[in-house]
CSV table of C-alpha atoms in Angstrom, one decimal:
chain,number,residue,atom,x,y,z
A,202,MET,CA,145.5,-12.1,51.4
A,203,ASN,CA,146.7,-10.2,54.6
A,204,THR,CA,144.6,-8.4,57.1
A,205,ALA,CA,144.3,-4.4,56.4
A,206,THR,CA,143.8,-6.5,52.2
A,207,ARG,CA,140.5,-7.9,54.0
A,208,THR,CA,139.5,-4.8,55.6
A,209,ALA,CA,139.9,-2.2,53.3
A,210,GLY,CA,137.9,-4.6,50.7
A,211,LYS,CA,135.0,-5.5,53.1
A,212,THR,CA,134.9,-1.3,54.1
A,213,VAL,CA,134.2,-1.2,50.4
A,214,TRP,CA,131.4,-3.3,50.1
A,215,VAL,CA,130.4,-1.8,53.7
A,216,SER,CA,130.3,1.9,51.1
A,217,ILE,CA,128.7,0.3,48.4
A,218,ARG,CA,126.3,-0.8,50.5
A,219,ALA,CA,125.2,1.8,52.5
A,220,LEU,CA,125.5,4.2,49.2
A,221,LEU,CA,123.2,1.4,47.7
A,222,ALA,CA,121.2,1.5,49.7
A,223,CYS,CA,121.5,6.1,50.0
A,224,THR,CA,119.5,5.5,46.3
A,225,LEU,CA,117.1,3.3,46.9
A,226,VAL,CA,115.9,5.0,50.2
A,227,LEU,CA,116.3,9.0,49.4
A,228,GLY,CA,116.9,9.0,45.3
A,229,LEU,CA,114.3,6.9,44.3
A,230,GLY,CA,111.6,6.2,47.8
A,231,TYR,CA,111.5,8.8,49.1
A,232,THR,CA,111.2,11.0,45.7
A,233,ALA,CA,108.4,8.5,44.5
A,234,LEU,CA,106.6,8.6,48.5
A,235,VAL,CA,106.9,12.8,48.2
A,236,THR,CA,105.3,13.1,44.2
A,237,GLY,CA,103.1,10.1,45.2
A,238,LEU,CA,101.7,12.4,48.1
A,239,GLY,CA,101.2,15.3,45.8
A,240,GLN,CA,99.5,13.8,43.7
A,241,LEU,CA,97.2,12.8,46.2
A,242,ALA,CA,96.9,16.3,47.8
A,243,LEU,CA,98.1,18.6,46.7
A,244,PRO,CA,97.3,17.5,42.2
A,245,ALA,CA,97.2,21.0,40.8
A,246,GLN,CA,100.3,23.0,42.8
A,247,ALA,CA,102.4,19.4,42.1
A,248,ASN,CA,101.7,19.4,38.4
A,249,GLY,CA,102.8,23.0,38.4
A,250,SER,CA,100.4,25.1,38.7
A,251,THR,CA,99.0,24.7,35.3
A,252,VAL,CA,96.2,27.3,33.9
A,253,THR,CA,93.4,25.8,31.2
A,254,THR,CA,91.0,27.0,28.8
A,255,ALA,CA,87.5,25.5,27.6
A,256,ASP,CA,89.2,23.2,26.2
A,257,GLY,CA,91.6,21.8,28.1
A,258,ASP,CA,94.3,23.5,26.1
A,259,VAL,CA,97.4,24.9,28.5
A,260,ILE,CA,98.4,28.3,28.1
A,261,GLY,CA,100.5,29.1,31.2
A,262,SER,CA,100.6,28.6,35.4
A,263,ALA,CA,98.5,30.4,37.8
A,264,LEU,CA,102.9,31.0,38.9
A,265,ILE,CA,104.5,32.7,36.2
A,266,GLY,CA,103.5,35.8,34.7
A,267,GLN,CA,103.2,36.3,30.6
A,268,SER,CA,103.2,39.3,27.9
A,269,PHE,CA,100.8,40.4,26.4
A,270,THR,CA,101.9,42.1,23.8
A,271,ASP,CA,101.7,41.2,20.0
A,272,ALA,CA,105.3,40.5,17.5
A,273,ASP,CA,106.4,43.7,17.8
A,274,GLY,CA,106.8,44.1,21.8
A,275,ALA,CA,103.1,46.7,21.6
A,276,ALA,CA,100.3,46.7,25.0
A,277,LEU,CA,97.8,45.0,22.9
A,278,PRO,CA,94.9,46.6,23.8
A,279,GLU,CA,92.2,44.0,24.6
A,280,TYR,CA,94.6,43.1,27.4
A,281,PHE,CA,94.8,43.7,30.3
A,282,GLN,CA,99.1,43.6,31.1
A,283,SER,CA,101.8,42.1,34.0
A,284,ARG,CA,104.3,44.0,35.7
A,285,PRO,CA,107.5,45.0,33.9
A,286,SER,CA,110.2,41.6,34.1
A,287,ALA,CA,113.2,42.2,33.8
A,288,ALA,CA,114.0,38.3,32.7
A,289,GLY,CA,115.8,37.2,29.7
A,290,ASP,CA,114.4,39.3,27.4
A,291,GLY,CA,110.8,38.9,29.9
A,292,TYR,CA,109.3,36.7,31.1
A,293,ASP,CA,112.0,34.1,30.5
A,294,ALA,CA,110.6,31.2,33.2
A,295,GLY,CA,114.4,29.7,32.2
A,296,ALA,CA,116.4,33.2,33.4
A,297,SER,CA,114.4,34.4,36.0
A,298,SER,CA,115.9,37.9,37.7
A,299,GLY,CA,115.7,41.5,38.5
A,300,SER,CA,117.3,44.3,36.8
A,301,ASN,CA,119.6,44.7,39.9
A,302,TRP,CA,120.0,47.6,38.7
A,303,GLY,CA,120.2,49.8,43.4
A,304,PRO,CA,116.8,52.9,43.1
A,305,GLU,CA,119.5,55.5,42.4
A,306,HIS,CA,120.9,53.6,38.5
A,307,PRO,CA,120.3,56.1,36.2
A,308,GLU,CA,119.2,53.8,33.2
A,309,LEU,CA,116.3,52.6,36.1
A,310,ILE,CA,115.3,55.7,36.4
A,311,ALA,CA,115.0,56.3,32.8
A,312,ALA,CA,113.1,52.8,32.4
A,313,ILE,CA,110.3,54.1,34.7
A,314,ALA,CA,109.7,57.3,33.6
A,315,ALA,CA,109.5,56.1,30.1
A,316,ARG,CA,107.3,53.1,31.6
A,317,ARG,CA,105.6,55.9,32.9
A,318,ALA,CA,104.8,57.6,30.7
A,319,GLU,CA,103.4,55.1,27.9
A,320,ILE,CA,101.6,54.5,30.5
A,321,ALA,CA,99.4,57.6,31.3
A,322,LEU,CA,98.9,58.2,26.9
A,323,ARG,CA,97.4,54.7,27.0
A,324,ASP,CA,95.2,54.1,29.3
A,325,GLY,CA,95.2,58.0,30.0
A,326,VAL,CA,94.9,57.8,33.5
A,327,PRO,CA,97.8,61.3,35.1
A,328,GLU,CA,101.2,60.0,35.9
A,329,SER,CA,100.6,60.4,39.4
A,330,VAL,CA,97.6,57.9,39.5
A,331,ILE,CA,100.6,55.0,38.5
A,332,PRO,CA,101.5,52.6,41.0
A,333,ALA,CA,105.1,51.5,41.7
A,334,ASP,CA,103.3,47.7,39.9
A,335,ALA,CA,103.2,49.5,36.6
A,336,VAL,CA,107.1,50.8,36.5
A,337,THR,CA,109.3,48.3,38.2
A,338,ALA,CA,109.8,44.9,37.2
A,339,SER,CA,109.9,41.5,40.6
A,340,SER,CA,113.1,40.6,42.0
A,341,SER,CA,112.0,37.3,39.9
A,342,GLY,CA,111.1,38.8,36.2
A,343,LEU,CA,107.8,36.9,36.9
A,344,ASP,CA,105.2,38.0,39.1
A,345,PRO,CA,102.0,36.7,37.8
A,346,HIS,CA,100.3,39.3,39.7
A,347,ILE,CA,99.4,43.5,39.5
A,348,SER,CA,98.0,45.4,42.4
A,349,PRO,CA,93.9,45.7,42.3
A,350,GLU,CA,94.9,49.7,41.7
A,351,TYR,CA,96.8,48.6,38.1
A,352,ALA,CA,93.8,46.8,37.3
A,353,ALA,CA,91.5,49.6,38.1
A,354,LEU,CA,93.3,51.7,35.4
A,355,GLN,CA,93.4,49.6,32.8
A,356,VAL,CA,89.6,48.9,33.2
A,357,ALA,CA,88.2,51.7,30.2
A,358,ARG,CA,90.6,50.6,27.7
A,359,VAL,CA,90.0,46.9,28.4
A,360,ALA,CA,86.6,47.5,27.8
A,361,ALA,CA,86.6,50.2,25.2
A,362,ALA,CA,89.0,47.6,22.6
A,363,ARG,CA,86.4,45.2,23.6
A,364,GLY,CA,83.7,46.8,22.9
A,365,ILE,CA,82.0,45.8,26.3
A,366,PRO,CA,80.7,47.8,29.7
A,367,ALA,CA,83.7,49.3,31.2
A,368,ALA,CA,81.7,47.8,34.3
A,369,GLU,CA,81.7,43.8,32.9
A,370,VAL,CA,85.2,44.7,33.1
A,371,ALA,CA,85.5,45.7,36.5
A,372,ALA,CA,83.3,43.2,37.9
A,373,LEU,CA,85.9,40.3,36.5
A,374,VAL,CA,88.8,42.8,38.2
A,375,ALA,CA,86.4,42.0,41.7
A,376,ALA,CA,86.6,37.7,40.8
A,377,HIS,CA,89.5,38.0,40.0
A,378,THR,CA,90.8,39.9,42.8
A,379,GLU,CA,92.8,37.5,44.8
A,380,ALA,CA,92.9,37.8,49.5
A,381,PRO,CA,96.6,37.7,51.1
A,382,ASP,CA,97.0,35.6,52.4
A,383,LEU,CA,96.3,33.5,55.2
A,384,GLY,CA,95.1,37.2,56.0
A,385,VAL,CA,97.5,38.5,56.7
A,386,LEU,CA,100.6,37.6,54.3
A,387,GLY,CA,101.3,39.4,50.9
A,388,ASP,CA,99.1,42.4,49.8
A,389,ARG,CA,95.6,41.7,47.4
A,390,ARG,CA,96.3,41.0,43.8
A,391,VAL,CA,95.0,39.6,40.4
A,392,ASN,CA,96.5,36.6,38.5
A,393,VAL,CA,96.3,38.6,34.5
A,394,LEU,CA,96.3,35.9,33.1
A,395,ARG,CA,94.2,34.3,34.3
A,396,LEU,CA,91.9,36.6,34.2
A,397,ASN,CA,92.6,38.4,30.8
A,398,LEU,CA,91.7,34.2,30.2
A,399,ASP,CA,87.9,34.4,31.5
A,400,LEU,CA,88.0,38.1,29.8
A,401,ASP,CA,88.0,35.7,26.4
A,402,GLU,CA,85.8,32.8,27.3
A,403,SER,CA,83.2,35.6,28.6
A,404,GLU,CA,83.4,36.9,24.8
A,405,GLY,CA,83.3,33.4,22.7
A,406,THR,CA,86.3,33.9,21.9
A,407,ALA,CA,89.3,31.4,23.4
C-alpha cells in the first residue's frame, strides 16, 4: 500500500469518526437535551399548547385557530367565529398560508365585501363597525385570536343562541381577553377556541 492510499484511507476514517461524533452530539445529544429542558421548563408549550376539555380530551391547540361552522360551512350561531382563513380549505395546519392577494386584488375586495355583509346580517350590526380582522385572513391562515372589538360584536348573537344573559357572555369575553406580550408586543386579543370551550363548559355541554 503506497503512501497516497494510506493517507486517503486515514482521511476517510477521520471523516467517518467526525460524522459519527457529530451525529451523536448534535443529532441525538442536543435533541435529547433540548427536549428534556422543554419538558421540564415549559411542558405545555413543548407539547403543542394543547387545549383540553374538563374530561381531558384534546380539542385543539391554543396556537392554531379552527372554524366553528356546520357541515355546509355556515357559522354556528352559538359559537364565536374565528377570523377568515386562507390556509387550504380553511385552518388547514398542513397548508399554512395567506391568500397573497394585494389590497387592490378584485377577488380580495369582493371577499371582504361579502364577509362584511354576512357578519352585519348575522350579528345585526352596521357594516361600518366591523373590524378588519373579521373580514381579512392572517398571513398564516391559522390565527387563533380575534380582536376584542370583533368578539364584542358577537356577544348578543351568542347569548341569544344559548339563551343566557349577554352580560354573562361579555364577562367571559373579558376574562379571555389577553394583554399584549410583555405589555407592548402585539395587540389585545381573544383566543376563540378557549372562549368557546369555556362557554360550553360553563353550560355543562362540553
